[in-house]
Amino acid sequence: MNILFIADPMATFKTYKDTTYAMMREMAMRGWRLSHTLSSELAVKNGVVTAQAAAFEFVALDHDDKQWFKAADKVQTALKDFDAVIMRTDPPFDMQYLYATQLLTLAGQQGAKVFNSGQAMRDFNEKLAILNFSRFTAPTLVSTRSADVRAFLKEHGDIIVKPLDGMGGMGIFRLTETDPNIGSILETLMQMDTRTIMAQRYIPEIVHGDKRVLVIGGKVVPFALARIPQQGETRGNLAAGGRGVAQELSARDREIAETLAPELKRRGILLAGLDVIGDYLTEVNVTSPTGFQEIMKQKGFDVAAMFADAVAEWSEAV
């Protein structure tokens, strides 16, 4: 197969934990041809969506943060000429990201097989998507009005507030009624009532981990990655210093994942990362879900192989 990855610069990958690297490594071991481009290198020429794509090969299949690949010169190539296009650019989901998803949708109309699809990434804001599955969520508020957030805080006493376009735990705050910085935090986060945010009732089970449950090709990975916060920290995100511990799915984890899986598949979402705290769904990650390597190393379950199998199956079916 001939695969194009749209991802951040490969020289910046932390290969010992990077999920995109694990995907690439598995595909290289299968003898697939691999290319890389940046989302900023997408273009439309003569009506066709193209990318400045550089074919690359692995220099070694071990973990070397700097010298693990050798890339050829970039060549302008139509996305439809690849067997599959894997979108793995990290958030934030800003206007440039939105434009990229629109070009990917156009490429799909031209015959490109894009995973996850541009339409899916636009429809499934990683925070707002949970509103489609309210039976699995803790009390949640979405608003641009700080007065609404204050009323929500008064009702629940202990809440989490977060922006709708962040990643890695950035911009997430825990508020209680006695917090002396409520006004300052809401002014900063909501930009004087001009920015929509999400507030959720605080879930104490976060101390046991913010669980990442992976759904690949409509199938549930049997292990979750519990991201456990550091002492004195609310956020479990690995980027915020959380510790990743792979574990078997609980009955509730599986119920949530198996309920969402058919809908994710219907919407063209080949890979999703569901965030579950305690018994509650808190996010549906579709841009660049992570956690492959930690599960592979700690539990011996080959998530990258499952992903490559799904890419091969879906690219034939689309």
XYZ file of C-alpha atoms in Angstrom:
318
model
C 0.000 0.000 0.000
C 0.992 3.604 -0.601
C 0.222 5.748 2.465
C 0.435 9.505 3.050
C 0.690 10.804 6.608
C -0.312 14.399 7.262
C 1.428 15.043 10.546
C 3.702 17.362 12.479
C 7.399 17.380 11.427
C 8.821 13.882 11.875
C 12.053 15.204 13.376
C 10.000 16.373 16.369
C 8.547 12.921 17.127
C 9.318 11.427 20.533
C 9.688 7.969 19.052
C 9.601 6.141 22.395
C 5.975 7.163 22.887
C 4.631 8.721 19.683
C 1.534 7.003 18.295
C 2.049 8.240 14.718
C 5.560 6.773 14.820
C 4.102 3.426 15.954
C 1.661 3.486 13.025
C 4.444 4.282 10.572
C 6.756 1.624 11.992
C 4.116 -1.097 11.680
C 3.366 -0.127 8.083
C 7.072 -0.009 7.208
C 7.502 -3.539 8.579
C 4.701 -4.622 6.224
C 6.598 -3.197 3.283
C 4.128 -0.389 2.626
C 5.347 2.772 0.896
C 5.170 5.788 3.178
C 5.147 9.539 2.569
C 4.803 12.536 4.854
C 3.498 16.067 4.482
C 2.381 18.952 6.666
C -1.184 20.221 6.705
C 0.229 23.579 5.572
C 1.519 21.887 2.407
C -1.925 20.967 1.132
C -2.987 22.881 -1.957
C -5.449 22.837 -4.840
C -3.885 22.910 -8.308
C -6.082 22.801 -11.402
C -8.974 21.818 -9.159
C -7.167 18.834 -7.627
C -6.129 18.596 -3.967
C -2.405 17.952 -3.753
C 0.366 17.867 -1.164
C 4.092 18.461 -1.177
C 4.772 14.892 -0.123
C 8.158 13.419 0.787
C 8.550 9.657 0.559
C 10.572 8.296 3.465
C 12.005 5.067 4.783
C 13.127 3.900 8.173
C 16.863 3.956 8.725
C 16.388 1.649 11.703
C 13.346 0.171 13.393
C 14.487 1.077 16.886
C 13.891 4.221 18.923
C 16.181 7.060 17.842
C 14.595 10.462 18.282
C 16.683 12.192 15.626
C 17.928 9.794 12.941
C 15.188 7.205 12.523
C 14.113 8.131 8.975
C 15.504 9.207 5.629
C 13.265 11.349 3.440
C 13.388 11.933 -0.305
C 12.712 15.277 -1.978
C 9.174 16.568 -1.840
C 6.987 15.904 -4.853
C 3.626 17.521 -5.529
C 1.193 14.605 -5.555
C -2.588 14.365 -5.731
C -4.080 12.923 -2.547
C -6.241 10.608 -4.627
C -3.068 8.881 -5.874
C -2.408 7.378 -2.430
C -4.138 4.237 -1.189
C -4.883 6.017 2.083
C -4.283 9.425 3.649
C -3.849 9.440 7.437
C -4.570 12.806 9.087
C -2.503 13.051 12.283
C -1.833 16.778 12.716
C -2.076 17.736 16.377
C -4.623 20.308 17.572
C -5.416 23.076 18.396
C -8.330 22.969 16.002
C -7.911 26.526 14.741
C -8.951 28.119 11.451
C -5.932 26.665 9.642
C -6.947 23.213 10.848
C -10.497 23.867 9.667
C -9.252 24.837 6.202
C -7.215 21.626 6.045
C -10.295 19.527 6.841
C -12.208 21.302 4.088
C -9.473 20.453 1.588
C -9.527 16.858 2.811
C -13.276 16.707 2.205
C -12.727 17.963 -1.344
C -9.981 15.373 -1.790
C -12.415 12.695 -0.636
C -14.872 13.791 -3.300
C -12.058 13.356 -5.810
C -11.422 9.778 -4.734
C -8.918 10.146 -1.894
C -9.410 7.833 1.079
C -8.881 10.026 4.123
C -8.868 8.806 7.730
C -10.272 10.367 9.769
C -12.399 12.161 7.227
C -12.452 15.946 7.069
C -16.200 15.936 7.619
C -15.880 13.788 10.731
C -13.224 16.030 12.236
C -15.423 19.080 11.691
C -18.572 17.432 13.021
C -16.910 15.901 16.068
C -15.495 18.718 18.129
C -13.604 16.724 20.733
C -15.374 18.405 23.631
C -18.859 18.996 22.187
C -19.167 15.475 20.715
C -20.087 14.072 24.128
C -23.372 16.003 23.971
C -24.558 13.381 21.475
C -24.195 10.721 24.191
C -25.653 12.420 27.268
C -26.537 9.129 28.959
C -22.818 8.633 29.574
C -21.853 12.145 30.695
C -21.628 13.990 33.991
C -23.616 17.260 34.270
C -22.269 19.551 31.559
C -22.681 23.191 30.570
C -21.652 24.897 27.331
C -21.875 28.682 27.355
C -20.260 31.991 26.447
C -21.693 33.661 29.567
C -19.607 33.675 32.723
C -22.829 34.160 34.723
C -23.983 30.744 33.505
C -20.728 29.187 34.657
C -21.023 30.828 38.064
C -24.560 29.463 38.429
C -23.340 26.008 37.386
C -20.555 26.234 39.969
C -23.051 27.230 42.668
C -25.220 24.244 41.750
C -22.429 21.649 41.784
C -19.816 23.209 44.073
C -16.811 21.711 42.283
C -16.379 21.914 38.509
C -13.934 21.709 35.627
C -13.852 24.450 32.980
C -12.062 24.106 29.652
C -11.805 25.622 26.176
C -13.328 23.805 23.210
C -10.196 23.843 21.048
C -7.362 22.819 23.338
C -5.234 19.691 23.662
C -3.056 17.995 26.230
C -4.909 19.542 29.160
C -4.076 23.126 28.185
C -6.453 25.744 29.561
C -8.261 23.358 31.926
C -9.083 24.647 35.420
C -10.784 23.182 38.468
C -13.014 25.660 40.317
C -14.679 25.477 43.704
C -16.958 28.061 45.280
C -14.185 29.221 47.630
C -11.605 29.745 44.869
C -10.406 33.381 45.088
C -9.533 33.417 41.377
C -12.915 32.554 39.852
C -13.341 35.939 38.203
C -9.824 36.065 36.818
C -9.968 32.509 35.479
C -13.312 33.031 33.753
C -12.234 36.383 32.300
C -9.089 34.790 30.897
C -10.719 31.602 29.652
C -13.908 33.183 28.299
C -12.238 36.381 27.066
C -14.839 38.637 28.632
C -17.835 36.550 27.540
C -16.755 36.270 23.903
C -15.457 32.681 23.943
C -17.582 29.559 24.385
C -16.310 27.056 26.939
C -17.422 23.813 28.548
C -17.967 23.252 32.249
C -18.426 19.812 33.799
C -19.098 18.647 37.320
C -15.795 17.545 38.847
C -15.397 13.754 38.832
C -13.362 12.665 41.899
C -12.381 9.372 40.228
C -9.807 11.356 38.219
C -7.325 10.343 40.935
C -7.507 6.824 39.472
C -6.866 8.106 35.969
C -8.354 9.752 32.916
C -8.846 6.624 30.817
C -8.183 6.673 27.070
C -10.298 4.003 25.388
C -9.427 3.418 21.723
C -11.920 2.487 19.015
C -10.344 1.387 15.719
C -12.367 0.563 12.637
C -15.505 0.226 14.728
C -13.831 -2.238 17.112
C -12.861 -1.602 20.717
C -9.274 -2.087 21.888
C -9.511 -4.337 24.977
C -7.187 -2.184 27.090
C -7.409 1.447 28.186
C -4.583 3.798 29.093
C -5.315 5.374 32.479
C -3.497 8.691 32.670
C -2.995 9.326 36.368
C -2.399 12.921 37.541
C 0.707 13.951 39.404
C 0.358 14.765 43.079
C -1.410 18.101 43.403
C -2.513 18.137 39.751
C -6.078 17.875 38.424
C -5.207 16.923 34.839
C -4.212 13.392 33.917
C -2.996 14.223 30.397
C 0.440 12.809 29.619
C 1.411 16.210 28.205
C 0.605 17.669 31.638
C 2.835 15.165 33.434
C 0.325 12.369 33.949
C 1.546 8.778 34.339
C 0.173 6.265 31.809
C -0.933 2.887 33.147
C -2.501 0.379 30.731
C -5.378 -1.642 32.170
C -8.258 -3.851 31.112
C -11.519 -2.134 30.289
C -14.120 -1.979 33.026
C -17.663 -3.080 32.231
C -18.663 0.598 32.015
C -15.703 1.455 29.747
C -16.759 -1.304 27.382
C -20.421 -0.293 27.483
C -19.526 3.264 26.493
C -17.084 2.223 23.766
C -19.307 -0.442 22.228
C -22.255 1.967 22.187
C -20.253 4.667 20.400
C -18.335 2.353 18.031
C -21.092 1.851 15.404
C -21.822 5.589 15.273
C -18.128 6.424 14.929
C -17.817 3.940 12.090
C -20.914 5.314 10.381
C -19.404 8.782 10.451
C -16.131 7.627 8.877
C -14.044 7.815 12.042
C -11.481 5.054 11.725
C -9.684 5.971 14.958
C -11.185 7.598 18.041
C -9.914 7.999 21.568
C -12.679 8.137 24.160
C -11.787 9.818 27.441
C -13.544 8.248 30.422
C -13.201 9.362 34.035
C -14.823 6.993 36.482
C -18.070 6.021 34.754
C -18.371 9.167 32.641
C -17.483 10.004 29.045
C -15.681 13.373 28.989
C -14.280 13.711 25.436
C -14.256 12.014 22.025
C -10.847 12.573 20.436
C -10.745 12.246 16.635
C -7.886 14.493 15.491
C -4.791 12.601 16.637
C -5.611 10.143 19.454
C -2.601 8.691 21.253
C -1.838 5.846 23.659
C -0.750 3.097 21.257
C 2.787 2.564 22.515
C 1.971 2.517 26.226
C -0.669 -0.196 25.711
C 1.620 -2.169 23.384
C 4.546 -2.109 25.820
C 2.606 -2.715 29.033
C 0.026 -5.240 27.802
C 1.577 -6.746 24.670
C -1.507 -5.956 22.603
C -0.438 -4.782 19.136
C -2.574 -1.674 18.683
C -0.502 -0.502 15.692
C -1.156 -3.784 13.852
C -4.884 -3.451 14.579
C -4.770 0.064 13.143
C -2.877 -0.989 10.004
C -5.358 -3.819 9.449
C -8.220 -1.316 9.698
C -6.543 1.060 7.231
C -6.160 -1.767 4.716
C -9.774 -2.886 5.213
C -11.312 0.581 5.072
C -9.262 1.735 2.077
C -10.609 -1.224 0.126
C -14.181 -0.571 1.258
C -14.373 3.191 0.709
